[in-house]
Tab-separated table of C-alpha atoms and ligand atoms in Angstrom:
chain	number	residue	atom	x	y	z
A	50	MET	CA	-0.723	-0.042	0.248
A	51	ILE	CA	1.375	3.344	-0.845
A	52	ARG	CA	0.156	6.727	1.320
A	53	PRO	CA	0.548	10.639	2.957
A	54	MET	CA	3.720	9.762	5.159
A	55	LEU	CA	2.028	11.010	8.483
A	56	THR	CA	4.399	12.673	11.767
A	57	SER	CA	3.764	8.832	13.149
A	58	ASP	CA	5.720	7.096	10.302
A	59	VAL	CA	9.098	10.045	10.989
A	60	GLU	CA	10.878	7.480	13.264
A	61	VAL	CA	10.779	4.502	11.203
A	62	VAL	CA	10.967	6.948	7.674
A	63	TYR	CA	14.532	8.543	9.992
A	64	GLU	CA	15.947	4.857	10.429
A	65	ILE	CA	15.482	3.700	6.860
A	66	GLU	CA	17.154	6.875	5.671
A	67	SER	CA	19.615	6.637	8.176
A	68	LEU	CA	20.984	2.684	6.649
A	69	GLY	CA	20.846	4.417	3.449
A	70	GLN	CA	22.199	7.947	3.475
A	71	THR	CA	25.380	8.237	4.399
A	72	HIS	CA	23.953	12.089	4.955
A	73	PRO	CA	20.894	11.742	6.182
A	74	TRP	CA	18.172	14.026	6.796
A	75	THR	CA	17.197	14.734	10.029
A	76	LYS	CA	13.919	14.268	11.775
A	77	LYS	CA	12.910	17.468	11.566
A	78	GLN	CA	13.508	17.585	8.148
A	79	PHE	CA	11.023	14.923	8.086
A	80	SER	CA	8.726	16.339	10.338
A	81	GLU	CA	8.953	19.334	8.362
A	82	ALA	CA	8.684	16.853	4.546
A	83	VAL	CA	4.998	16.162	6.309
A	84	ASP	CA	3.764	18.842	6.062
A	85	SER	CA	5.316	21.226	3.520
A	86	TYR	CA	5.728	18.853	0.723
A	87	GLN	CA	4.196	15.675	-1.303
A	88	SER	CA	5.515	12.819	1.105
A	89	THR	CA	4.443	9.040	1.068
A	90	VAL	CA	5.640	6.377	2.010
A	91	ILE	CA	5.196	2.831	1.311
A	92	GLU	CA	4.159	-0.503	3.543
A	93	TYR	CA	4.875	-4.372	2.770
A	94	GLN	CA	2.818	-7.045	5.485
A	95	ASN	CA	1.845	-3.657	7.035
A	96	ARG	CA	5.366	-2.533	7.780
A	97	VAL	CA	6.689	1.249	6.187
A	98	VAL	CA	8.916	-0.028	4.379
A	99	GLY	CA	10.088	2.956	1.909
A	100	PHE	CA	9.299	6.476	1.884
A	101	CYS	CA	9.148	8.817	-1.433
A	102	ILE	CA	10.026	12.902	-1.160
A	103	LEU	CA	8.360	15.346	-3.994
A	104	GLN	CA	8.077	19.282	-3.885
A	105	PRO	CA	5.649	20.737	-6.693
A	106	VAL	CA	6.594	23.690	-7.678
A	107	LEU	CA	4.606	25.659	-9.936
A	108	ASP	CA	3.794	23.082	-12.980
A	109	GLU	CA	6.902	21.286	-11.939
A	110	ALA	CA	7.768	19.343	-9.397
A	111	ASN	CA	11.091	18.087	-7.458
A	112	LEU	CA	11.853	14.536	-6.214
A	113	LEU	CA	14.335	14.804	-2.912
A	114	LEU	CA	14.965	11.804	-1.578
A	115	MET	CA	13.099	8.109	-2.056
A	116	ALA	CA	14.927	5.248	-0.175
A	117	VAL	CA	13.683	2.034	0.220
A	118	HIS	CA	14.616	-0.329	4.100
A	119	PRO	CA	17.497	-2.353	2.538
A	120	GLU	CA	16.659	-5.902	3.331
A	121	MET	CA	13.592	-4.638	0.408
A	122	ARG	CA	15.131	-3.614	-2.081
A	123	GLY	CA	15.727	-5.988	-5.245
A	124	LYS	CA	11.912	-6.183	-5.091
A	125	GLY	CA	10.166	-3.567	-7.754
A	126	LEU	CA	8.836	-1.409	-4.097
A	127	GLY	CA	10.958	1.519	-5.137
A	128	TYR	CA	9.674	1.494	-8.774
A	129	GLN	CA	6.242	1.589	-7.292
A	130	LEU	CA	6.800	3.780	-5.228
A	131	LEU	CA	8.616	6.954	-7.426
A	132	GLU	CA	5.599	5.581	-9.952
A	133	ALA	CA	2.412	5.925	-7.385
A	134	SER	CA	4.245	8.477	-6.274
A	135	MET	CA	4.769	11.235	-9.253
A	136	ALA	CA	1.294	10.184	-10.784
A	137	GLN	CA	-0.168	11.864	-6.912
A	138	LEU	CA	1.014	14.734	-7.753
A	139	ASN	CA	-2.067	17.082	-7.767
A	140	ASN	CA	-0.482	20.336	-9.438
A	141	ASP	CA	0.127	17.856	-13.236
A	142	PRO	CA	3.462	19.183	-14.046
A	143	VAL	CA	5.348	19.380	-17.141
A	144	GLN	CA	8.886	18.238	-15.846
A	145	ILE	CA	10.056	16.996	-13.255
A	146	PHE	CA	13.759	17.115	-11.900
A	147	LEU	CA	15.744	15.458	-8.948
A	148	GLU	CA	20.134	14.908	-8.268
A	149	VAL	CA	21.764	12.147	-7.800
A	150	ARG	CA	25.605	10.857	-6.550
A	151	GLU	CA	27.444	9.649	-9.634
A	152	SER	CA	28.315	6.482	-8.163
A	153	ASN	CA	24.629	6.087	-6.867
A	154	LYS	CA	24.039	2.911	-10.016
A	155	ALA	CA	20.266	1.433	-8.003
A	156	ALA	CA	18.987	4.742	-8.203
A	157	ILE	CA	19.935	5.965	-12.073
A	158	ALA	CA	19.272	3.020	-12.924
A	159	LEU	CA	15.348	3.230	-11.155
A	160	TYR	CA	15.390	6.816	-12.326
A	161	GLU	CA	15.603	5.886	-16.231
A	162	LYS	CA	13.423	2.888	-15.714
A	163	SER	CA	11.138	5.733	-14.534
A	164	GLY	CA	11.531	7.659	-17.697
A	165	PHE	CA	14.363	10.180	-16.382
A	166	HIS	CA	17.311	11.236	-18.224
A	167	GLN	CA	20.699	13.353	-17.110
A	168	ILE	CA	20.390	16.958	-18.536
A	169	ASP	CA	23.157	18.046	-16.166
A	170	MET	CA	25.796	17.610	-14.219
A	171	ARG	CA	27.064	19.539	-11.209
A	172	LYS	CA	30.910	19.242	-10.108
A	173	ASN	CA	31.640	17.714	-6.610
A	174	TYR	CA	28.620	19.237	-5.740
A	175	TYR	CA	27.811	16.624	-2.318
A	176	PRO	CA	30.261	15.566	0.187
A	177	THR	CA	32.476	11.680	0.729
A	178	LEU	CA	32.739	10.170	4.108
A	179	ASP	CA	36.143	10.090	3.108
A	180	GLY	CA	35.997	13.772	3.026
A	181	GLY	CA	36.378	14.361	-0.713
A	182	LYS	CA	32.857	15.524	-3.199
A	183	GLU	CA	31.885	13.489	-5.984
A	184	HIS	CA	29.636	15.315	-8.669
A	185	ALA	CA	25.709	15.838	-8.828
A	186	ILE	CA	23.725	13.472	-11.141
A	187	ILE	CA	21.030	16.018	-12.654
A	188	MET	CA	18.076	14.427	-13.834
A	189	VAL	CA	14.091	15.300	-15.679
A	190	LYS	CA	11.378	13.456	-16.771
A	191	ALA	CA	9.161	15.348	-19.557
A	192	CYS	CA	5.480	13.757	-18.318
A	193	SER	CA	4.589	14.087	-21.858
A	194	ASP	CA	0.370	13.956	-20.788
A	195	ASN	CA	0.779	16.998	-18.666
A	196	PHE	CA	3.184	18.775	-21.773
A	197	ALA	CA	0.302	17.953	-24.279
A	198	ASP	CA	-2.695	19.619	-21.703
A	199	LEU	CA	-0.498	22.795	-22.737
A	200	PHE	CA	-1.338	22.899	-26.130
A	201	LYS	CA	-5.322	22.808	-25.617
B	249	COA	C1	17.177	3.547	-5.172
B	249	COA	C2	16.235	2.836	-4.274
B	249	COA	C3	15.359	3.364	-4.315
B	249	COA	C4	16.182	1.247	-5.697
B	249	COA	O1	14.796	0.596	-4.479
B	249	COA	P1	14.109	-0.887	-4.432
B	249	COA	O2	12.497	-0.469	-4.402
B	249	COA	O3	15.861	-1.949	-4.465
B	249	COA	O4	14.291	-0.643	-6.239
B	249	COA	P2	13.321	-1.719	-7.257
B	249	COA	O5	13.426	-2.695	-6.997
B	249	COA	O6	11.875	-1.476	-7.476
B	249	COA	O7	14.485	-1.859	-9.075
B	249	COA	C5	13.909	-0.742	-9.272
B	249	COA	C6	14.393	-0.572	-11.005
B	249	COA	O8	15.821	-0.651	-10.104
B	249	COA	C7	17.444	-0.781	-10.971
B	249	COA	N1	17.763	-1.025	-9.685
B	249	COA	C8	17.791	-1.074	-8.740
B	249	COA	N2	18.178	-2.191	-8.163
B	249	COA	C9	20.022	-1.973	-8.779
B	249	COA	C10	20.994	-2.318	-8.883
B	249	COA	N3	21.081	-2.565	-7.241
B	249	COA	N4	21.645	-2.211	-8.863
B	249	COA	C11	21.391	-1.659	-10.239
B	249	COA	N5	19.601	-0.717	-10.781
B	249	COA	C12	19.213	-1.215	-9.492
B	249	COA	C13	16.649	-1.056	-11.896
B	249	COA	O9	16.757	-0.567	-13.125
B	249	COA	C14	15.263	-1.634	-11.228
B	249	COA	O10	14.666	-2.593	-13.235
B	249	COA	P3	14.644	-4.165	-12.783
B	249	COA	O11	14.521	-5.073	-11.476
B	249	COA	O12	13.836	-4.520	-14.222
B	249	COA	O13	15.672	-4.143	-13.226
B	249	COA	C15	17.126	1.225	-3.002
B	249	COA	O14	18.294	1.311	-3.346
B	249	COA	C16	17.473	2.347	-1.674
B	249	COA	O15	16.754	3.090	-1.206
B	249	COA	N6	18.727	3.061	-2.290
B	249	COA	C17	19.996	3.773	-0.620
B	249	COA	C18	18.695	5.272	-0.364
B	249	COA	C19	18.335	5.862	-2.022
B	249	COA	O16	19.822	5.384	-2.817
B	249	COA	N7	18.256	7.030	-2.292
B	249	COA	C20	17.733	7.415	-4.029
B	249	COA	C21	18.933	8.952	-3.823
B	249	COA	S1	18.017	9.952	-3.016
């Protein structure tokens, strides 16, 4: 089941984020995301096992963050969650943007499967655990139905 994120989900969502990220969001950021963004969770056997946070901005949207619990990856849950979360955006965006670490091959492959492609790169954008930097890949997905609506 995919449903809106609630304040009561923040603890488990933070846990999933902390297992998957070198520089995780804080609980406060997740609490704010419940109110300020379109935040969704995916449940598997009545347990929250993933989340997705989208930020609608005018007629566009940004994918800010998503993750699936490490033990639940590779089962198609991330793809289902992303597709459903994008479909639920109520501003009918013309396009959706995201940034991802260049080394995050699993996420990049997921985003490509969901119709995103690379449009740019920010060099040395993200900090790494060894004190270095890594590039950010900027990707976009054109939401063709909504784009076509502009010309009706
Ligand atoms: C990225 C992430 C959300 C994918 O979730 P998932 O549930 O494992 O993904 P799915 O099982 O739905 O896979 C969907 C597609 O993603 C790609 N993919 C997923 N895991 C992959 C891996 N380890 N290597 C390569 N491609 C991978 C594949 O294209 C896959 O499609 P396929 O099964 O038809 O080949 C998950 O790996 C994760 O939580 N990572 C840590 C957090 C993160 O990096 N978030 C994104 C940046 S904010």
